[in-house]
Short mmCIF file of C-alpha atoms (C1' of nucleotides) in Angstrom, two decimals:
data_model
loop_
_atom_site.label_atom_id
_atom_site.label_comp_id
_atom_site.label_asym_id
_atom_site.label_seq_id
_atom_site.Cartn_x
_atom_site.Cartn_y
_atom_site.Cartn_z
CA UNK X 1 0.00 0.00 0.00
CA UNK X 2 0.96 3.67 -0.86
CA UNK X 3 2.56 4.91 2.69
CA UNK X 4 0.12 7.30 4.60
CA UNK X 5 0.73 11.25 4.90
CA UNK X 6 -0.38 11.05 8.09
CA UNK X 7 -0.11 9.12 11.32
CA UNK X 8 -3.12 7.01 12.36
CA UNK X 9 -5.69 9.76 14.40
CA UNK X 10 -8.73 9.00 13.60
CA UNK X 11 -9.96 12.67 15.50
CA UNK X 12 -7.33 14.85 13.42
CA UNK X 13 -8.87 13.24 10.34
CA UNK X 14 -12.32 14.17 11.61
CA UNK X 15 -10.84 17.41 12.25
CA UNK X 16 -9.37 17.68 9.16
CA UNK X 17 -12.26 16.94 7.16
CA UNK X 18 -14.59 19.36 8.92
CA UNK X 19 -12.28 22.15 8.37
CA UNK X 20 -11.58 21.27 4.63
CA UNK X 21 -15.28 21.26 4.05
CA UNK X 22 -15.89 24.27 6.31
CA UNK X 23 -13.79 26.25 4.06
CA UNK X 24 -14.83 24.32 0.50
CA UNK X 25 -18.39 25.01 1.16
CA UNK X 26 -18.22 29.01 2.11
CA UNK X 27 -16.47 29.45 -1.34
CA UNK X 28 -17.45 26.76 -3.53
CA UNK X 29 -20.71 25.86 -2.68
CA UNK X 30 -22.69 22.68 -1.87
CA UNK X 31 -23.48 20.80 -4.96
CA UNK X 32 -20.38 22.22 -6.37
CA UNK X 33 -18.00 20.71 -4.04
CA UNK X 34 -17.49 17.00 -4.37
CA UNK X 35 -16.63 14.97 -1.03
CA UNK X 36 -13.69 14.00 -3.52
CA UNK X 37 -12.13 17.53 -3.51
CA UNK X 38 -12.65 17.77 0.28
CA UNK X 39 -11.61 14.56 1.30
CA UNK X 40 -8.49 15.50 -1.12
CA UNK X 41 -7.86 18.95 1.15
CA UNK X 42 -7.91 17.25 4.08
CA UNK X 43 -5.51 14.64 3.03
CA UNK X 44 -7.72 11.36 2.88
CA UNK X 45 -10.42 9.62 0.89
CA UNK X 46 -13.59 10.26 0.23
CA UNK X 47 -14.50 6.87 1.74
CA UNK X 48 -13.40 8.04 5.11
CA UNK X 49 -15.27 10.45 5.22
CA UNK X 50 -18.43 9.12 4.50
CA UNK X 51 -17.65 6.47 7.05
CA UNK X 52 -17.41 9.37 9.68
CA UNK X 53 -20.03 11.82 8.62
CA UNK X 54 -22.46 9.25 7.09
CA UNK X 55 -23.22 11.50 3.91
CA UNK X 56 -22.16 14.43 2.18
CA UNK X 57 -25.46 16.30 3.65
CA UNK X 58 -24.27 14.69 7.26
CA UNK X 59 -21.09 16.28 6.60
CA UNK X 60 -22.73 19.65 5.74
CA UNK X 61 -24.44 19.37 8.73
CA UNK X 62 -21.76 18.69 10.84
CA UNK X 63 -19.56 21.38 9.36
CA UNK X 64 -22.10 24.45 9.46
CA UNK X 65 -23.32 23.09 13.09
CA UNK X 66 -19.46 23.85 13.68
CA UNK X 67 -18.67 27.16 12.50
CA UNK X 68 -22.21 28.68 13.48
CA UNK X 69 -22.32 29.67 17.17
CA UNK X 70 -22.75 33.47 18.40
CA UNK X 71 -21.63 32.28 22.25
CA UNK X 72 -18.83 35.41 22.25
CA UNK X 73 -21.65 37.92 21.26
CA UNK X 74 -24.39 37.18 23.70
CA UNK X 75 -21.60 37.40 26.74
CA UNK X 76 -21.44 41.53 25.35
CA UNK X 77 -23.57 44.08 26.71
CA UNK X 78 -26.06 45.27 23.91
CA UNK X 79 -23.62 48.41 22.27
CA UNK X 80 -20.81 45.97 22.31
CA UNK X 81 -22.56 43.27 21.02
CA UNK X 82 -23.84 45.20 17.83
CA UNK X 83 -20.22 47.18 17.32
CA UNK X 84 -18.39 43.34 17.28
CA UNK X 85 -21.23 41.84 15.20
CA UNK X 86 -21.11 44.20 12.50
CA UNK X 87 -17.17 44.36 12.61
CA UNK X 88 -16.15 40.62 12.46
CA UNK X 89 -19.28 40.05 10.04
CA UNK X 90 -16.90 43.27 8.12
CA UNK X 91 -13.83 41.74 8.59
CA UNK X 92 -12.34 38.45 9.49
CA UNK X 93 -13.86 36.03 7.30
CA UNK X 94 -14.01 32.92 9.38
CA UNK X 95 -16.90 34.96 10.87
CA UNK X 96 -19.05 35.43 7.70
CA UNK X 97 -18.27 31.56 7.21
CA UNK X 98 -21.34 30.49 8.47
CA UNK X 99 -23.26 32.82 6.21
CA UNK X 100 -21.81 32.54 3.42
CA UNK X 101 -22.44 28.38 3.57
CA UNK X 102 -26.13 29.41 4.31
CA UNK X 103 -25.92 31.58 1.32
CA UNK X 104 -24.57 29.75 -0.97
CA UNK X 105 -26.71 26.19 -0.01
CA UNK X 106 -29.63 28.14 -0.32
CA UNK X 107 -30.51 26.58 -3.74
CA UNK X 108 -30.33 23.25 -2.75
CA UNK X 109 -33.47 21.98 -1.06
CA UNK X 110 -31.74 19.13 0.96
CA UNK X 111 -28.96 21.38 2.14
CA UNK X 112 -31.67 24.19 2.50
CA UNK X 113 -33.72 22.42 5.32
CA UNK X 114 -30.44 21.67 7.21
CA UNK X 115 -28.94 25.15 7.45
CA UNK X 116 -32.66 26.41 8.50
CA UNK X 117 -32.80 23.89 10.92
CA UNK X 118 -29.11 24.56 12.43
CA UNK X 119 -29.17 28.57 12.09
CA UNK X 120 -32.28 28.53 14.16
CA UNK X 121 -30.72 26.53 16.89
CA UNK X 122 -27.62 27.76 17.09
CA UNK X 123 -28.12 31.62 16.08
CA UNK X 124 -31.65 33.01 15.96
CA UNK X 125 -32.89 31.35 19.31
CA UNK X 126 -29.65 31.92 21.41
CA UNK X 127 -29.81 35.38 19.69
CA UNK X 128 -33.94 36.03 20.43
CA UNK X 129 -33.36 34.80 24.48
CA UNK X 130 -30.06 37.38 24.45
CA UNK X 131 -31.96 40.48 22.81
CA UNK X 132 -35.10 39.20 25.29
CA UNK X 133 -38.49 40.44 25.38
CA UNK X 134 -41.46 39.38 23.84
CA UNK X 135 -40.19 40.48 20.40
CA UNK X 136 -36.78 39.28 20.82
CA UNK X 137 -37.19 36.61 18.14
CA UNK X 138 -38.80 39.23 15.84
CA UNK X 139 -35.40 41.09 16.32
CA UNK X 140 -33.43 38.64 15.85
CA UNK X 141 -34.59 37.58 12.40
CA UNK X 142 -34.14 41.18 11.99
CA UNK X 143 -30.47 40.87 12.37
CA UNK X 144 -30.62 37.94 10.75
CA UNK X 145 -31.62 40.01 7.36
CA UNK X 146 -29.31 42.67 7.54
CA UNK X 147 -26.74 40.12 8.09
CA UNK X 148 -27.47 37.91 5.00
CA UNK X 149 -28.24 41.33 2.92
CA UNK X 150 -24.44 42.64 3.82
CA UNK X 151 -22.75 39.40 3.60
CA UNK X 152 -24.56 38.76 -0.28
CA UNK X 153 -23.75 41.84 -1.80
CA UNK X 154 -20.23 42.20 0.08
CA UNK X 155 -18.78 39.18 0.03
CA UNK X 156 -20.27 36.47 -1.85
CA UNK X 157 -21.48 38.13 -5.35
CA UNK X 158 -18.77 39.73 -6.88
CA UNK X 159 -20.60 42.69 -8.08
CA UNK X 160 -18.69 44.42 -10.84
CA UNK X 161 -17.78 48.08 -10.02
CA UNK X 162 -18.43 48.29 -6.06
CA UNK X 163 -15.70 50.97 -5.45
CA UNK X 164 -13.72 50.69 -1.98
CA UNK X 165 -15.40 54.17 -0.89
CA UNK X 166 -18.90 52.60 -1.26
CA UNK X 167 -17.87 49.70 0.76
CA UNK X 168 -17.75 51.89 3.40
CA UNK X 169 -20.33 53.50 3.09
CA UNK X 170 -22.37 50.64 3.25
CA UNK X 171 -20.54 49.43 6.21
CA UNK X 172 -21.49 52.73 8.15
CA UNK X 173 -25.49 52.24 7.54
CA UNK X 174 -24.79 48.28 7.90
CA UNK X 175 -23.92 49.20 11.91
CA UNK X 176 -26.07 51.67 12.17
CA UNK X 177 -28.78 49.45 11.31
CA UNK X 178 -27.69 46.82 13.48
CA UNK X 179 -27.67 49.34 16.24
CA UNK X 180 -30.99 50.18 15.55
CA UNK X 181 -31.99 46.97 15.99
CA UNK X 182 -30.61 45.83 18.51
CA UNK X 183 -31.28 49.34 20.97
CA UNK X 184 -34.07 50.78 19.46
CA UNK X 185 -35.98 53.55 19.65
CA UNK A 1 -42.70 10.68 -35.86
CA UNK A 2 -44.58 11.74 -33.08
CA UNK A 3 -47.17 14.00 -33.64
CA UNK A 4 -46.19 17.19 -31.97
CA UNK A 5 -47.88 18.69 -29.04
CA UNK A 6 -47.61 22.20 -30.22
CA UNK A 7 -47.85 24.27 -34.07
CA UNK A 8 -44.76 25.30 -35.59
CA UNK A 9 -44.08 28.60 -33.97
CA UNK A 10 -40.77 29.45 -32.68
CA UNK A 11 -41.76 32.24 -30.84
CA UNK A 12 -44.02 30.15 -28.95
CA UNK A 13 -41.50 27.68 -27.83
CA UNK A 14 -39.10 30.15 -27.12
CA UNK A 15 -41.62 32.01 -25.07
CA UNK A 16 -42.93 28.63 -23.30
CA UNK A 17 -38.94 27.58 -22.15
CA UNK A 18 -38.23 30.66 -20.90
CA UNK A 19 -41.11 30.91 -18.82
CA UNK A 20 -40.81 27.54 -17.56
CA UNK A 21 -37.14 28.68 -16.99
CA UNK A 22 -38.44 31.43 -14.59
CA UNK A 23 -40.55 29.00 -12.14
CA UNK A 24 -38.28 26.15 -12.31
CA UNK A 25 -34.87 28.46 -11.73
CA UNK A 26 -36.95 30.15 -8.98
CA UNK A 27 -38.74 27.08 -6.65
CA UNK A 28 -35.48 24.19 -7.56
CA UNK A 29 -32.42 26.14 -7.41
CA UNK A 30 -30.14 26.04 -10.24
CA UNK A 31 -28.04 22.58 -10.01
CA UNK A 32 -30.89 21.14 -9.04
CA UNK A 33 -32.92 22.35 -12.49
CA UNK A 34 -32.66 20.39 -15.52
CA UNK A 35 -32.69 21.10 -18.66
CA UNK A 36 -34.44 18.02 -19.45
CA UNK A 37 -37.03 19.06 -16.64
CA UNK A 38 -37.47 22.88 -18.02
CA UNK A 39 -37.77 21.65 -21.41
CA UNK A 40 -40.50 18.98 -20.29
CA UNK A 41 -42.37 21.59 -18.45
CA UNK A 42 -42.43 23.84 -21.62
CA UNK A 43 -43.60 20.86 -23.96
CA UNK A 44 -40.08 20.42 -25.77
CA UNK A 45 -37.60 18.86 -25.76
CA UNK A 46 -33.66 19.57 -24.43
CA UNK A 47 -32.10 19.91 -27.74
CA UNK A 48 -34.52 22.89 -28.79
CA UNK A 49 -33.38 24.96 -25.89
CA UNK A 50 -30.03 24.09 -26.20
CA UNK A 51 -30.31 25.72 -29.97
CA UNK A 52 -31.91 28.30 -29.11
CA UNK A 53 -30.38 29.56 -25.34
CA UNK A 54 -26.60 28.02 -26.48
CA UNK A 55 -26.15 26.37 -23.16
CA UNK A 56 -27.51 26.22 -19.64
CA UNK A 57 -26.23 29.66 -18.58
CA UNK A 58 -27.41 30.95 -21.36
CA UNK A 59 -30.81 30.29 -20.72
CA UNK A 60 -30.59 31.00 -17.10
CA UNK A 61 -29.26 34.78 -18.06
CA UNK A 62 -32.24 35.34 -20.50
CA UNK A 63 -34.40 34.17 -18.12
CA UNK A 64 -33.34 36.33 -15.30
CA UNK A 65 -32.41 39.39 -17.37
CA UNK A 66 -36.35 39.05 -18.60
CA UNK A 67 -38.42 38.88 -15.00
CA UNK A 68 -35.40 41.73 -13.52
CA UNK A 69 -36.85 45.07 -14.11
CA UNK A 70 -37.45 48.10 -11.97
CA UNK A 71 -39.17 50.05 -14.77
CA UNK A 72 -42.95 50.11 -13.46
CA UNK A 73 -41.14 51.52 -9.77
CA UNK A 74 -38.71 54.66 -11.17
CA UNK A 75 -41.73 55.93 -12.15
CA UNK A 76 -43.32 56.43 -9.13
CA UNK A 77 -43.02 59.30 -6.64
CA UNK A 78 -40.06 58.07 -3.60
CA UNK A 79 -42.27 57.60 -1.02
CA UNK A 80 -44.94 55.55 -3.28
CA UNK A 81 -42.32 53.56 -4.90
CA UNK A 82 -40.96 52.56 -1.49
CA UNK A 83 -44.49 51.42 -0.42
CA UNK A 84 -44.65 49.51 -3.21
CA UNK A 85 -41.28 47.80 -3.48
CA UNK A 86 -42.25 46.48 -0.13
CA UNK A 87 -45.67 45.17 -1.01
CA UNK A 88 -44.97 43.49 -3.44
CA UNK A 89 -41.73 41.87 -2.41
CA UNK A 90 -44.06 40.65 0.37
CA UNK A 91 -47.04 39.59 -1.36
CA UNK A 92 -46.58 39.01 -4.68
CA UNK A 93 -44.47 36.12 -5.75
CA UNK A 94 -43.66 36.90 -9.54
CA UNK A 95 -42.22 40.20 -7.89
CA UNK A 96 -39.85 38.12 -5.48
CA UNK A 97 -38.85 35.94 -8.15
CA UNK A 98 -35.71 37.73 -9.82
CA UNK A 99 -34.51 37.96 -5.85
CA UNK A 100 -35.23 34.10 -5.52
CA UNK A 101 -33.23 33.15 -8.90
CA UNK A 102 -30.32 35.23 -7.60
CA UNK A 103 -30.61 33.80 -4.10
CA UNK A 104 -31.00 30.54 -5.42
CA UNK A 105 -28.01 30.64 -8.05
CA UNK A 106 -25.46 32.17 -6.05
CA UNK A 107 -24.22 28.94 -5.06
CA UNK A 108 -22.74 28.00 -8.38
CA UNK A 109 -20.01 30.29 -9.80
CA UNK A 110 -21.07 30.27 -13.22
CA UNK A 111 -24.60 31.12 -12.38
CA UNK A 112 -23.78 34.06 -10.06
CA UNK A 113 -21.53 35.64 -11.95
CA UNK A 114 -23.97 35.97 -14.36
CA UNK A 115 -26.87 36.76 -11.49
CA UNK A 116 -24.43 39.27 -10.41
CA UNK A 117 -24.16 41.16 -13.88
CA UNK A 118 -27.93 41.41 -14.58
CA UNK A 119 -28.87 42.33 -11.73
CA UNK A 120 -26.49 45.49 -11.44
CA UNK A 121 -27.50 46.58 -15.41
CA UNK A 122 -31.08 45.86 -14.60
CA UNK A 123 -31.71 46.77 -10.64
CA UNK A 124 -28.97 48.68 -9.01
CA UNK A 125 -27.98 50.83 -11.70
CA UNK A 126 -31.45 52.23 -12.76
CA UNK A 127 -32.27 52.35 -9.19
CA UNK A 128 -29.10 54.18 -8.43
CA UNK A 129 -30.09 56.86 -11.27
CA UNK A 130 -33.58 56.90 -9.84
CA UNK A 131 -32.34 57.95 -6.11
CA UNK A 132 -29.74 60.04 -7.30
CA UNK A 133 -27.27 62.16 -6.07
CA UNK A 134 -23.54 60.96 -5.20
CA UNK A 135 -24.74 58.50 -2.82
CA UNK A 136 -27.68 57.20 -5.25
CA UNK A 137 -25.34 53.97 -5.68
CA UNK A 138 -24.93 53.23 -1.95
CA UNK A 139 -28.42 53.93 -1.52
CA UNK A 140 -29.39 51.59 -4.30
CA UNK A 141 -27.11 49.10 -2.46
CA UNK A 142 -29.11 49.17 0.59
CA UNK A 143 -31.88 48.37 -0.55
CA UNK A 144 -30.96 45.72 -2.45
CA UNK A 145 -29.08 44.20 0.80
CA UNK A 146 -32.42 44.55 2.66
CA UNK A 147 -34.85 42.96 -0.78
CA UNK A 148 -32.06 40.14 -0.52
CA UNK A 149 -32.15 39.61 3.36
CA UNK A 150 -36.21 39.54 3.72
CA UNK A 151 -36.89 37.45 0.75
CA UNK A 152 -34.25 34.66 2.10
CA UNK A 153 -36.02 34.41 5.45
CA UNK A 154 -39.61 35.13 4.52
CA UNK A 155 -39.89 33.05 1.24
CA UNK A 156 -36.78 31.20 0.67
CA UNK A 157 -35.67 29.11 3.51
CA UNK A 158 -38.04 27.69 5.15
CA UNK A 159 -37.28 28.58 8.63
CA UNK A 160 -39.11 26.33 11.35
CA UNK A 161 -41.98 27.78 13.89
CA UNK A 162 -42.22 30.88 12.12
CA UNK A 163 -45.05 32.70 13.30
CA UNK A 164 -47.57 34.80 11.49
CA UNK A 165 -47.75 37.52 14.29
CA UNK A 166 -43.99 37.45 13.49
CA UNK A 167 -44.06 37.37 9.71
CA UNK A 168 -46.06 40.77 10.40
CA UNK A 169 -44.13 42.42 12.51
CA UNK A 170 -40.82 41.50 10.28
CA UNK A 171 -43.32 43.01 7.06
CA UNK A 172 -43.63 46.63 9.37
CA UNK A 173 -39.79 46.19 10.09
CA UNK A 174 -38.87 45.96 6.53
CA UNK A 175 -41.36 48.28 5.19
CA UNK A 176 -40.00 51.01 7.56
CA UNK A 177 -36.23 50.16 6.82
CA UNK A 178 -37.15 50.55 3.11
CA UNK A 179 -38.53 54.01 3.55
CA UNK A 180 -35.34 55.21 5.75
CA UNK A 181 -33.45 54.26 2.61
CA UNK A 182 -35.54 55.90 -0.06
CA UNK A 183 -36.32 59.12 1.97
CA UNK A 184 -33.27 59.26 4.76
CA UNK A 185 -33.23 61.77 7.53
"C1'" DT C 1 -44.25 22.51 -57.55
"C1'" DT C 2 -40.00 22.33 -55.96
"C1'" DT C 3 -36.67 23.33 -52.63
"C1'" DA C 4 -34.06 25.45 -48.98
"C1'" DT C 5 -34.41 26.19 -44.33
"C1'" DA C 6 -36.30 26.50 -39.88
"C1'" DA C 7 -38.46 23.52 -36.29
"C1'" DG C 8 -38.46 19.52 -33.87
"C1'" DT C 9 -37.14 14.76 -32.55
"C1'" DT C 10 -34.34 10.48 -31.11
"C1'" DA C 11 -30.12 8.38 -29.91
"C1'" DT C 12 -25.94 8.80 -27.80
"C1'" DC C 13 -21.63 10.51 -25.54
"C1'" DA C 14 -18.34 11.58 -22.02
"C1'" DA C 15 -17.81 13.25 -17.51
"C1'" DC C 16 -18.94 13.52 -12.94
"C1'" DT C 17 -21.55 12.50 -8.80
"C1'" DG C 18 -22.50 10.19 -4.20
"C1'" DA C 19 -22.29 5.86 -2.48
"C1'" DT C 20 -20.89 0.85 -1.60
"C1'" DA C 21 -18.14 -3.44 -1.48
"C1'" DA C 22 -14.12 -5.60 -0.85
"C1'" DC C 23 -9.58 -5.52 0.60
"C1'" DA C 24 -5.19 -4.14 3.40
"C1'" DT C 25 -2.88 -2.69 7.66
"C1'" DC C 26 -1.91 -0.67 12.04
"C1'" DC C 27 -2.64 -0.66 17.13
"C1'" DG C 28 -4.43 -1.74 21.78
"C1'" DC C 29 -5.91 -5.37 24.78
"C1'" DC C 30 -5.86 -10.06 26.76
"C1'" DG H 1 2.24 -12.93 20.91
"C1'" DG H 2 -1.71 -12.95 18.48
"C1'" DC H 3 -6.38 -11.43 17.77
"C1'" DG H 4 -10.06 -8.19 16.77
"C1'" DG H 5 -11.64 -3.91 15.76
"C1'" DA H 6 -10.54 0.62 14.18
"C1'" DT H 7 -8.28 3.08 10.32
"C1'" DG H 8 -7.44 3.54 5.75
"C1'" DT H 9 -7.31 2.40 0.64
"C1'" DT H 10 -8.61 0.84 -4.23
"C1'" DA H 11 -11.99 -0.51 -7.46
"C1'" DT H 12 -16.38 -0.05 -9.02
"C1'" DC H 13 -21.38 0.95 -9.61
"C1'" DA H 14 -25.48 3.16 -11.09
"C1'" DG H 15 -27.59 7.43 -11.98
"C1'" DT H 16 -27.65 12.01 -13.72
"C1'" DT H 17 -25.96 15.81 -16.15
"C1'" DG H 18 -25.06 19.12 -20.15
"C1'" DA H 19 -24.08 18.78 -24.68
"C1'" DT H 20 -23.74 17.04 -29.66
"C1'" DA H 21 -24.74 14.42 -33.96
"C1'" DA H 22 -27.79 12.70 -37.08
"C1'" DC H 23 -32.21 12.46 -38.69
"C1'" DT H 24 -37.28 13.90 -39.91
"C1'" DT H 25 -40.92 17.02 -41.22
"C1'" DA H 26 -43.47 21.16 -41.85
"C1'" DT H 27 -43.55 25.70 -43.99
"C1'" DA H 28 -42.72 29.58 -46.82
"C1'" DA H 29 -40.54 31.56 -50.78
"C1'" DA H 30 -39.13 31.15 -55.84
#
DNA sequence: TTTATAAGTTATCAACTGATAACATCCGCC
DNA sequence: GGCGGATGTTATCAGTTGATAACTTATAAA
């Protein structure tokens, strides 16, 4: 047999895996990533990974489940909250990840239902009992829009001709917005 | 041979696919439509399209490029043409449709590049023009981030235990947003 | 009436997809 | 020390996809 590239782990595989298909599905998208080319990044087979993550939509699960969770942001007082959400959404990317792999497996209906079912558990509802109220859910789907909205136009379709000085321009009524959402009035 | 379904009439046909394009592009996502299916749906067969759309993409940028228009709203007074931008994004499917194709195609690279084009010839720029000013552009850009961010929640994914009271207080929310944009200050 | 061409069909290709079966090998436990 | 399960690999399948070639038939102009 052809000698491994890596030592027996079966974890760091898993690891490996998730990360490779974290990253392949925020830029390539679902249908248009193969569990070959993943398997591939992380340094395996595509057998493997089926064996660990049962199907490529188990996978997808798995991986979004992952990189979704908003536990830093509800530990912030309100102001705080809103300033970091609309910065790291701005600028890391590893932030917009889980967006962007909502975005772009919007179209397919299988992947659809999952990332509905996992952004509701792990963002809107943690994000609704943190905002609090009895419209704190409304609010949070709120956020929920502006954040998808930004994310689209900024960094998922490359519009042609979005100058650098209209980027920020829409970043400066992107946080105000949020503000307004999440202190209003 | 078999007898055909439909007269000899081009036009017809061409008209049929394209509108079959629209629905199909719309409700399955872009992967996830055939053109076997499309073609079947408009009472033809694959081949046809193909010779008359060139490929795949093809099709999908006539369709698009055909339901995207904005005409019927820059002629309205602002605050009217907000009001109605908003109702009909909420109530009206046809009108949601362009947003859905884009939404739904922005997985695949091919297909948003494309979505990407039409949509700034046929929405942002006339908009842009419409709103005016130096910031007309931005402005334009807003409001396409907020069209984008409602129709995702509200008629793309399905997102579980949705409530009515909510979807009506998210309608107000949106509605309001869209009028800050269109008449700021 | 003849004929060129547009309109439409059937058959088929080559590539890729997710998934499965069968096989090889390393490592911990008794 | 050897045995069994976990870890990993190769080969292969069956289905679907977009696209093309080759073939028929209706229609309109000369």
């Amino acid at each position: 047999m052809q000698a491994p590239v890596h030592k027996r782990d079966a974890n760091a595989a898993r690891a490996r895996i998730l990360n490779a298909a974290q990253r392949a599905f925020a830029t390539t998208g679902y249908s248009h990533t193969g569990i070959r080319a993943i398997a591939a990044e992380a340094g395996t087979s595509s057998t493997l990974l089926l064996r660990y993550y049962g199907s490529k939509a188990g996978l997808f699960e798995a991986a979004l489940r992952d990189a979704m969770a908003v536990d830093n942001l509800v530990a912030m007082p309100p102001e705080e909250m809103a300033q970091t959400l609309a910065r790291t959404l701005r600028e890391e990317d590893n932030s917009a990840r889980p967006m962007l792999m909502m975005a772009m497996a919007s179209g397919e209906p299988e992947a659809a239902q999952i990332a509905a079912r996992v952004f509701t558990e792990r963002s809107i509802t943690p994000m609704a009992d943190y905002l609090g109220g009895a419209d704190g859910q409304v609010r949070a789907l709120e956020l929920a829009m502006l954040a998808i909205g930004y994310v689209f136009f900024t960094k998922h379709l490359p519009l042609p001709g979005l100058a650098a000085a209209q980027t920020e321009a829409l970043d400066a009524w992107f946080t105000r917005a949020v503000l307004d959402v999440v202190r209003p009035g």
